[in-house]
CSV table of C-alpha atoms in Angstrom, one decimal:
chain,number,residue,atom,x,y,z
A,1,ILE,CA,-21.3,-21.8,-7.3
A,2,ASP,CA,-22.4,-25.6,-7.9
A,3,ASP,CA,-22.5,-25.9,-4.5
A,4,GLU,CA,-18.9,-24.7,-3.6
A,5,LYS,CA,-18.3,-21.9,-1.6
A,6,CYS,CA,-17.1,-18.8,-4.2
A,7,PRO,CA,-13.9,-16.7,-2.6
A,8,SER,CA,-14.6,-13.9,-4.1
A,9,LYS,CA,-18.0,-11.6,-5.0
A,10,VAL,CA,-20.1,-12.3,-8.0
A,11,MET,CA,-21.7,-9.4,-9.9
A,12,LEU,CA,-25.2,-10.5,-10.3
A,13,TYR,CA,-27.8,-8.8,-13.5
A,14,PHE,CA,-31.6,-9.6,-13.7
A,15,TYR,CA,-33.3,-9.1,-16.5
A,16,GLY,CA,-36.9,-7.6,-16.0
A,17,GLU,CA,-38.6,-6.9,-12.1
A,18,PRO,CA,-36.2,-7.7,-9.5
A,19,PRO,CA,-37.8,-10.0,-6.2
A,20,ALA,CA,-37.7,-7.9,-3.5
A,21,LEU,CA,-34.3,-8.1,-1.4
A,22,GLU,CA,-32.8,-7.6,1.3
A,23,TYR,CA,-28.6,-7.3,2.6
A,24,GLY,CA,-27.8,-10.4,4.6
A,25,ALA,CA,-31.0,-12.0,2.5
A,26,CYS,CA,-29.4,-16.0,1.0
A,27,LEU,CA,-29.8,-16.0,-2.6
A,28,SER,CA,-30.3,-19.7,-4.8
A,29,VAL,CA,-30.3,-18.5,-9.1
A,30,ARG,CA,-29.7,-20.2,-11.9
A,31,ALA,CA,-27.0,-18.0,-13.6
A,32,ASN,CA,-25.7,-17.2,-16.5
A,33,THR,CA,-22.0,-16.6,-15.6
A,34,TRP,CA,-18.2,-14.7,-17.0
A,35,LEU,CA,-15.9,-13.4,-16.4
A,36,PRO,CA,-15.7,-9.1,-16.4
A,37,ASP,CA,-13.9,-7.7,-19.6
A,38,GLU,CA,-10.3,-6.8,-19.1
A,39,ASN,CA,-9.8,-4.6,-21.5
A,40,ALA,CA,-10.2,-0.6,-21.6
A,41,ASP,CA,-9.3,1.3,-23.8
A,42,SER,CA,-6.5,4.1,-24.2
A,43,GLY,CA,-7.2,6.2,-20.7
A,44,GLY,CA,-10.0,5.1,-20.4
A,45,PHE,CA,-11.7,3.1,-17.1
A,46,ASP,CA,-10.8,0.3,-16.7
A,47,TYR,CA,-14.3,-1.0,-15.1
A,48,ALA,CA,-12.6,-5.3,-15.0
A,49,ALA,CA,-9.8,-3.5,-12.6
A,50,TRP,CA,-12.7,-1.9,-10.7
A,51,LEU,CA,-15.0,-5.0,-9.7
A,52,TRP,CA,-11.5,-6.5,-9.3
A,53,ARG,CA,-10.4,-3.5,-6.4
A,54,GLN,CA,-13.6,-4.0,-5.1
A,55,ARG,CA,-13.1,-7.8,-4.5
A,56,VAL,CA,-15.8,-8.5,-7.2
A,57,ALA,CA,-14.5,-11.3,-10.0
A,58,LEU,CA,-17.7,-12.7,-11.3
A,59,GLY,CA,-20.3,-11.6,-13.8
A,60,ALA,CA,-23.4,-13.4,-13.6
A,61,SER,CA,-26.9,-12.6,-15.5
A,62,ALA,CA,-30.6,-14.3,-15.0
A,63,LYS,CA,-33.6,-13.6,-17.0
A,64,SER,CA,-36.6,-14.1,-15.2
A,65,LYS,CA,-37.9,-13.8,-11.6
A,66,SER,CA,-38.4,-17.7,-11.4
A,67,GLU,CA,-34.8,-18.4,-11.3
A,68,ILE,CA,-34.5,-16.9,-8.0
A,69,SER,CA,-35.7,-17.5,-4.7
A,70,VAL,CA,-34.8,-15.3,-1.8
A,71,GLU,CA,-34.7,-16.0,1.7
A,72,PRO,CA,-34.9,-13.5,4.5
A,73,PRO,CA,-32.0,-12.9,7.2
A,74,THR,CA,-31.2,-14.9,9.9
A,75,SER,CA,-29.3,-12.0,11.7
A,76,PHE,CA,-27.7,-8.6,12.5
A,77,SER,CA,-25.4,-7.9,9.3
A,78,LEU,CA,-23.6,-4.7,10.3
A,79,ILE,CA,-23.4,-4.0,6.5
A,80,GLY,CA,-27.1,-4.1,6.1
A,81,TRP,CA,-27.3,-1.9,9.0
A,82,SER,CA,-24.8,0.2,7.6
A,83,LEU,CA,-26.9,1.1,4.3
A,84,GLU,CA,-30.3,1.1,5.9
A,85,SER,CA,-28.7,4.4,7.9
A,86,ARG,CA,-27.3,5.6,5.3
A,87,ALA,CA,-30.5,5.9,3.0
A,88,ARG,CA,-32.8,6.9,6.2
A,89,LEU,CA,-29.6,10.0,6.3
A,90,ASN,CA,-30.5,11.0,2.8
A,91,ALA,CA,-33.6,11.0,3.1
A,92,MET,CA,-33.7,13.1,5.7
A,93,ILE,CA,-30.9,15.2,3.6
A,94,GLU,CA,-33.8,15.8,1.0
A,95,ARG,CA,-36.4,17.3,3.4
A,96,VAL,CA,-34.0,19.6,5.6
A,97,PHE,CA,-32.5,21.1,2.6
A,98,PRO,CA,-33.7,23.0,-0.6
A,99,GLU,CA,-33.0,21.0,-3.6
A,100,ASP,CA,-30.3,23.2,-4.9
A,101,SER,CA,-28.2,22.2,-2.1
A,102,ALA,CA,-29.3,18.9,-0.7
A,103,PRO,CA,-27.1,17.4,-3.3
A,104,PHE,CA,-24.0,19.2,-1.9
A,105,ALA,CA,-25.1,18.3,2.2
A,106,ALA,CA,-25.9,14.7,0.6
A,107,ALA,CA,-21.9,14.3,-0.7
A,108,LEU,CA,-20.7,15.6,2.3
A,109,ILE,CA,-22.4,13.9,4.9
A,110,THR,CA,-23.0,10.3,3.5
A,111,GLY,CA,-20.5,11.0,1.2
A,112,ASP,CA,-23.3,9.7,-2.0
A,113,LYS,CA,-22.2,12.4,-4.8
A,114,THR,CA,-24.8,10.6,-7.1
A,115,GLY,CA,-27.0,13.6,-6.4
A,116,MET,CA,-24.7,16.4,-7.9
A,117,PRO,CA,-24.9,17.4,-11.2
A,118,GLU,CA,-22.0,16.8,-13.5
A,119,GLU,CA,-21.4,20.5,-14.5
A,120,GLU,CA,-21.0,21.3,-11.0
A,121,LYS,CA,-19.0,18.0,-9.2
A,122,GLU,CA,-16.3,19.6,-13.1
A,123,ASN,CA,-16.6,22.8,-11.3
A,124,TYR,CA,-14.5,21.3,-7.9
A,125,ARG,CA,-12.4,19.5,-10.7
A,126,ARG,CA,-11.1,22.5,-12.1
A,127,ALA,CA,-10.7,24.5,-9.9
A,128,GLY,CA,-8.3,22.3,-7.5
A,129,VAL,CA,-10.9,21.3,-5.4
A,130,SER,CA,-12.4,18.4,-5.8
A,131,HIS,CA,-11.0,16.3,-2.6
A,132,LEU,CA,-12.8,19.5,-0.4
A,133,LEU,CA,-16.4,16.5,-2.2
A,134,ALA,CA,-14.9,13.3,-0.5
A,135,LEU,CA,-14.7,12.3,3.2
A,136,SER,CA,-11.9,12.7,4.2
A,137,GLY,CA,-9.5,13.7,7.4
A,138,LEU,CA,-10.9,17.7,7.3
A,139,HIS,CA,-14.2,16.0,8.1
A,140,VAL,CA,-13.5,14.0,10.4
A,141,SER,CA,-11.1,17.0,12.2
A,142,ALA,CA,-13.6,19.5,12.1
A,143,LEU,CA,-16.0,16.7,13.8
A,144,PHE,CA,-13.9,15.3,16.1
A,145,LEU,CA,-13.1,19.0,18.0
A,146,CYS,CA,-16.8,19.8,17.4
A,147,LEU,CA,-17.6,16.8,20.0
A,148,GLU,CA,-15.6,17.2,21.8
A,149,PHE,CA,-15.6,20.3,22.2
A,150,LEU,CA,-19.1,20.1,23.4
A,151,LEU,CA,-18.3,17.7,25.5
A,152,ARG,CA,-15.8,19.6,27.9
A,153,LYS,CA,-18.0,22.2,27.5
A,154,MET,CA,-19.6,19.9,29.5
A,155,ARG,CA,-17.9,20.2,31.5
A,156,VAL,CA,-16.7,16.3,30.6
A,157,HIS,CA,-13.4,14.6,31.6
A,158,ARG,CA,-10.8,15.2,28.4
A,159,ARG,CA,-10.6,11.6,28.9
A,160,VAL,CA,-14.2,11.1,28.6
A,161,ALA,CA,-14.8,13.3,26.1
A,162,PHE,CA,-12.3,11.5,23.9
A,163,GLY,CA,-13.8,8.2,24.4
A,164,VAL,CA,-17.6,8.9,23.3
A,165,SER,CA,-16.4,11.2,20.3
A,166,LEU,CA,-14.0,8.2,19.4
A,167,GLY,CA,-17.4,6.1,19.6
A,168,LEU,CA,-19.6,8.7,17.6
A,169,MET,CA,-16.8,8.4,15.1
A,170,ALA,CA,-16.6,4.3,15.1
A,171,VAL,CA,-20.6,4.4,14.2
A,172,TYR,CA,-20.6,7.3,12.3
A,173,THR,CA,-17.5,5.9,9.6
A,174,VAL,CA,-19.6,1.9,9.7
A,175,VAL,CA,-22.3,4.6,8.4
A,176,VAL,CA,-21.1,6.2,6.0
A,177,GLY,CA,-19.7,3.2,4.6
A,178,CYS,CA,-15.9,2.6,6.0
A,179,PRO,CA,-14.0,4.8,3.7
A,180,PRO,CA,-10.9,4.3,3.3
A,181,SER,CA,-10.0,8.6,3.3
A,182,ILE,CA,-12.1,8.1,6.3
A,183,VAL,CA,-10.4,5.5,8.2
A,184,ARG,CA,-6.9,6.3,7.9
A,185,ALA,CA,-8.0,9.7,9.2
A,186,ALA,CA,-9.4,8.3,11.7
A,187,VAL,CA,-7.3,5.7,13.5
A,188,MET,CA,-4.6,8.6,12.8
A,189,TYR,CA,-6.2,11.1,15.3
A,190,ALA,CA,-7.4,8.2,17.8
A,191,ALA,CA,-3.6,7.0,18.2
A,192,ALA,CA,-2.0,10.8,18.4
A,193,ARG,CA,-4.5,11.4,21.0
A,194,ILE,CA,-3.7,8.6,22.6
A,195,GLY,CA,-0.5,8.9,22.1
A,196,ALA,CA,-0.9,12.9,23.8
A,197,PHE,CA,-2.7,10.8,26.6
A,198,SER,CA,0.4,8.9,27.7
A,199,GLY,CA,2.8,11.7,27.2
A,200,ARG,CA,4.4,9.9,24.7
A,201,PRO,CA,5.8,11.9,21.7
A,202,ARG,CA,3.8,12.5,18.2
A,203,ASP,CA,5.3,11.1,15.0
A,204,GLY,CA,3.0,12.0,12.1
A,205,LEU,CA,4.8,9.3,9.8
A,206,THR,CA,3.7,6.5,12.2
A,207,THR,CA,-0.1,6.8,12.5
A,208,LEU,CA,0.1,7.7,9.0
A,209,SER,CA,2.1,4.0,8.5
A,210,ALA,CA,0.3,2.6,10.9
A,211,ALA,CA,-3.0,3.6,9.4
A,212,LEU,CA,-1.5,2.5,5.4
A,213,LEU,CA,-0.5,-1.6,7.0
A,214,ILE,CA,-4.5,-1.8,9.0
A,215,LEU,CA,-5.5,-0.8,5.2
A,216,LEU,CA,-4.3,-2.6,3.5
A,217,ILE,CA,-4.9,-5.7,5.7
A,218,VAL,CA,-8.4,-5.3,5.5
A,219,ASN,CA,-8.2,-5.1,1.8
A,220,PRO,CA,-4.1,-5.0,-0.3
A,221,LEU,CA,-6.3,-4.4,-2.9
A,222,TYR,CA,-7.0,-0.3,-1.4
A,223,ILE,CA,-3.0,0.0,-3.3
A,224,GLU,CA,-4.7,0.5,-7.0
A,225,ASP,CA,-7.3,2.8,-5.1
A,226,VAL,CA,-7.5,6.3,-6.9
A,227,GLY,CA,-9.3,7.2,-3.7
A,228,PHE,CA,-6.8,5.1,-1.1
A,229,LEU,CA,-3.9,7.2,-2.7
A,230,LEU,CA,-4.7,10.3,-3.1
A,231,SER,CA,-5.3,10.8,0.7
A,232,PHE,CA,-2.2,9.3,2.0
A,233,THR,CA,-0.2,11.0,-0.4
A,234,SER,CA,-1.9,14.4,0.3
A,235,VAL,CA,-1.3,13.6,4.2
A,236,GLY,CA,2.4,13.1,3.3
A,237,GLY,CA,2.6,15.8,2.0
A,238,LEU,CA,1.2,18.1,5.0
A,239,ILE,CA,3.2,15.9,7.6
A,240,VAL,CA,6.9,15.5,5.1
A,241,LEU,CA,6.7,19.7,3.9
A,242,ALA,CA,4.6,21.5,6.0
A,243,PRO,CA,6.6,21.6,9.7
A,244,GLY,CA,9.7,22.5,7.7
A,245,TRP,CA,7.9,25.3,5.6
A,246,LEU,CA,5.5,27.1,9.3
A,247,ASN,CA,9.1,26.4,11.3
A,248,ALA,CA,11.2,28.1,8.3
A,249,PRO,CA,13.1,30.8,10.0
A,250,ARG,CA,12.5,34.8,10.1
A,251,LYS,CA,14.7,37.4,10.1
A,252,LYS,CA,14.2,40.0,13.4
A,253,ASP,CA,12.0,42.9,12.7
A,254,ALA,CA,13.5,44.1,16.1
A,255,ASP,CA,14.7,48.0,14.9
A,256,LYS,CA,11.2,48.5,13.0
A,257,PRO,CA,10.0,51.1,14.1
A,258,MET,CA,6.0,49.6,13.1
A,259,ARG,CA,4.3,46.3,13.4
A,260,ALA,CA,0.9,45.3,12.1
A,261,PRO,CA,-1.7,45.4,14.8
A,262,SER,CA,-2.0,42.4,16.5
A,263,LYS,CA,-5.9,40.4,15.1
A,264,LEU,CA,-4.5,41.8,12.0
A,265,ARG,CA,-0.5,39.9,11.9
A,266,SER,CA,-3.2,36.8,13.9
A,267,THR,CA,-4.9,36.6,10.2
A,268,LEU,CA,-1.9,37.3,8.3
A,269,SER,CA,-0.5,34.6,10.3
A,270,ALA,CA,-3.6,32.3,9.9
A,271,VAL,CA,-4.1,32.0,5.9
A,272,GLY,CA,-0.7,32.5,5.5
A,273,ARG,CA,-0.3,29.0,7.4
A,274,GLY,CA,-3.6,27.4,5.6
A,275,LEU,CA,-1.7,28.6,2.5
A,276,ILE,CA,1.6,26.3,3.4
A,277,ALA,CA,-0.8,23.2,4.7
A,278,SER,CA,-2.8,23.5,0.9
A,279,THR,CA,-0.2,24.2,-0.9
A,280,ALA,CA,2.0,21.0,0.7
A,281,ALA,CA,-0.8,18.7,0.3
A,282,GLN,CA,-1.9,19.3,-3.6
A,283,LEU,CA,2.5,18.3,-4.0
A,284,GLY,CA,1.8,15.2,-2.0
A,285,THR,CA,-0.6,14.3,-4.5
A,286,LEU,CA,0.5,15.9,-7.2
A,287,PRO,CA,2.5,12.8,-9.6
A,288,VAL,CA,-1.0,10.7,-8.5
A,289,VAL,CA,-3.4,13.0,-10.0
A,290,ALA,CA,-0.7,13.3,-13.3
A,291,CYS,CA,-0.4,10.2,-13.7
A,292,GLN,CA,-4.3,9.3,-13.1
A,293,PHE,CA,-5.9,11.9,-14.6
A,294,ASN,CA,-3.7,13.6,-17.0
A,295,GLN,CA,-4.5,17.1,-15.5
A,296,LEU,CA,-2.6,19.5,-13.5
A,297,PRO,CA,-4.9,21.9,-11.2
A,298,VAL,CA,-3.0,25.6,-11.4
A,299,TRP,CA,-5.8,27.9,-9.8
A,300,PHE,CA,-5.5,25.6,-6.9
A,301,LEU,CA,-3.7,28.2,-5.2
A,302,LEU,CA,-6.6,30.3,-4.4
A,303,PHE,CA,-9.8,29.2,-3.3
A,304,ASN,CA,-8.2,26.8,-1.6
A,305,PRO,CA,-6.9,28.7,1.5
A,306,VAL,CA,-10.6,30.1,1.4
A,307,LEU,CA,-12.7,27.0,0.9
A,308,ILE,CA,-10.8,25.1,3.4
A,309,PRO,CA,-11.5,27.2,6.5
A,310,ALA,CA,-14.8,27.7,5.5
A,311,MET,CA,-15.2,23.7,4.7
A,312,THR,CA,-14.2,23.6,8.8
A,313,LEU,CA,-17.4,25.6,9.6
A,314,ILE,CA,-19.9,23.9,6.7
A,315,TYR,CA,-19.6,20.5,7.6
A,316,PRO,CA,-20.3,20.5,11.1
A,317,ALA,CA,-23.7,23.1,10.8
A,318,LEU,CA,-24.4,20.7,8.1
A,319,LEU,CA,-24.8,17.4,9.4
A,320,PHE,CA,-26.3,18.7,12.9
A,321,ALA,CA,-29.1,20.2,11.1
A,322,THR,CA,-29.3,16.7,9.7
A,323,LEU,CA,-29.3,15.0,13.4
A,324,LEU,CA,-32.0,18.5,14.6
A,325,GLY,CA,-34.5,17.4,11.5
A,326,CYS,CA,-34.7,13.5,12.4
A,327,ALA,CA,-35.8,15.2,16.6
A,328,TRP,CA,-37.1,18.2,15.3
A,329,PRO,CA,-38.5,18.3,11.7
A,330,ALA,CA,-39.4,22.3,11.6
A,331,GLY,CA,-36.1,22.9,13.3
A,332,GLY,CA,-34.0,21.2,11.0
A,333,ALA,CA,-35.9,22.1,7.8
A,334,ALA,CA,-35.4,26.1,8.6
A,335,LEU,CA,-31.4,25.8,10.1
A,336,GLY,CA,-31.3,23.8,6.8
A,337,SER,CA,-32.6,26.7,4.7
A,338,LEU,CA,-30.1,29.2,6.3
A,339,LEU,CA,-27.7,26.9,5.8
A,340,ALA,CA,-27.8,26.9,1.8
A,341,TRP,CA,-27.6,30.3,1.7
A,342,PRO,CA,-23.6,29.4,2.8
A,343,VAL,CA,-23.6,26.4,0.3
A,344,ARG,CA,-25.2,28.3,-3.1
A,345,LEU,CA,-21.7,30.2,-2.7
A,346,PHE,CA,-19.6,28.0,-2.3
A,347,ASN,CA,-20.5,26.8,-5.5
A,348,ARG,CA,-20.4,29.8,-7.0
A,349,VAL,CA,-16.6,30.2,-6.1
A,350,THR,CA,-15.8,27.1,-7.6
A,351,ALA,CA,-17.6,27.8,-10.4
A,352,LEU,CA,-15.6,30.8,-10.9
A,353,GLY,CA,-12.2,28.6,-10.2
A,354,ALA,CA,-13.9,26.8,-13.3
A,355,ILE,CA,-14.3,29.4,-16.3
A,356,LEU,CA,-10.8,31.4,-15.0
A,357,PRO,CA,-7.6,30.7,-18.1
A,358,MET,CA,-6.4,27.3,-17.7
A,359,ALA,CA,-7.7,25.7,-14.7
A,360,GLN,CA,-6.3,23.0,-15.8
A,361,VAL,CA,-2.9,22.2,-16.9
A,362,ASN,CA,-2.8,18.7,-19.7
A,363,CYS,CA,0.4,16.5,-18.7
A,364,PRO,CA,1.0,12.9,-19.7
A,365,ASP,CA,1.8,10.2,-17.2
A,366,TRP,CA,5.2,10.1,-15.2
A,367,PRO,CA,7.7,7.8,-15.7
A,368,ALA,CA,9.8,6.1,-12.5
A,369,TRP,CA,12.4,8.1,-12.7
A,370,LEU,CA,10.4,11.5,-13.1
A,371,ILE,CA,8.9,10.4,-9.5
A,372,LEU,CA,12.1,10.0,-8.0
A,373,LEU,CA,13.5,13.0,-8.6
A,374,TYR,CA,10.5,14.4,-7.5
A,375,ALA,CA,10.4,12.8,-4.0
A,376,ALA,CA,14.1,13.9,-4.2
A,377,ALA,CA,13.2,17.2,-4.6
A,378,ALA,CA,10.8,17.5,-2.2
A,379,LEU,CA,12.7,15.3,0.4
A,380,LEU,CA,14.8,18.2,0.1
A,381,ALA,CA,12.8,20.8,0.4
A,382,ALA,CA,11.5,20.0,4.0
A,383,ALA,CA,15.2,18.3,5.4
A,384,PRO,CA,15.8,20.1,8.4
A,385,VAL,CA,16.6,23.8,9.0
A,386,THR,CA,20.3,24.9,8.3
A,387,ARG,CA,22.0,27.7,7.6
A,388,PHE,CA,21.4,28.1,3.8
A,389,TYR,CA,18.2,26.9,4.3
A,390,ARG,CA,15.9,29.4,2.8
A,391,LEU,CA,17.9,28.7,-1.0
A,392,ARG,CA,18.0,25.0,-0.8
A,393,ARG,CA,13.8,25.8,0.0
A,394,GLY,CA,13.8,28.3,-2.9
A,395,LEU,CA,15.7,26.0,-5.6
A,396,ALA,CA,13.9,22.8,-4.2
A,397,VAL,CA,10.6,24.0,-4.2
A,398,ALA,CA,12.0,25.5,-8.1
A,399,ALA,CA,12.7,21.7,-9.2
A,400,MET,CA,10.1,20.5,-8.3
A,401,ALA,CA,7.2,23.0,-10.1
A,402,GLY,CA,10.3,22.0,-12.8
A,403,LEU,CA,9.9,18.5,-12.6
A,404,ALA,CA,5.9,19.1,-13.2
A,405,ALA,CA,6.4,21.2,-16.1
A,406,VAL,CA,8.8,18.8,-17.7
A,407,ALA,CA,5.8,16.6,-18.0
A,408,ARG,CA,3.7,18.4,-19.8
A,409,PRO,CA,3.1,16.9,-23.6
């Protein structure tokens, strides 16, 4: 600005027909500048704060095309390659999938939810499963496992399979724009697998802290981003609460004359573990959801155990159909038409959850003392197993539910 380097980004508005631009180009512009308005309506969206988290501290506007001169990029731009690759993926998704399923596929594969109808996004939010539309650890885990499984089936050494999977995951992370949730999940998965290969014990809180430190070093303003907070608090809830609940002592049933068939028992156990994991993740995010959205989901315990396992199957299939369309358009379109049916069923289930009574409960911002009490109750529920574990866990969960109820207006 005025021949001096600007330490932050500038949001440039252009009135009229914009010049042809590509990422990495050098712009010389004569424009009026201003600071973003810091005032936000009560409970409304603070646009200035959002710009600041994107490292945009200044706005500028140019009124005519003659005020801008453009010099084409002179070197390779990683961000430009990422944007171009994402645009190509979105274009391929539109060609592979039917019109009613393409926005869902784009949201899962590239994180672009602009094509989804607002009513559909609202259905996911009211059903308590909006996190399924965000690129997150669920998608990274499913993709990693599929890649390693396929490479192992090809008799590739497990260390080589991990290295190839990690490299492909890094490329995918760059293509989708390096969202914090994907970077967090990739770092945690890589750290856990490297620890397993080296024979060291795995510690979820350590890997979560490492991912948190890396992301905050890259951009300290992530700490104010809602998606960043939801990503880390949900995984924190899983790490802190789920192990104790899954490994809780059970009463001996050796004296029972009959037992459920092994397949049925395994199915019920898998459903139960999914329910516990979903509950732990949701309880971890509860304070953030309450303070940021002033609404708490009610029916998430009903829909998450069903939709999360389905998502781990749908997501890799959608990505495979998209990549297949790049090499074989007819085959990709045929597979995309087939996958449209489970996508439609997925959307209908969330639409059902949105119309249930009391799908969401309104609540005010939680004060600091309430958040601290809630965290204490969560730690009490996750404490190591003792003689009175069942009683203590029941009281702790009841306390967490009671604190959430106290927060209602």
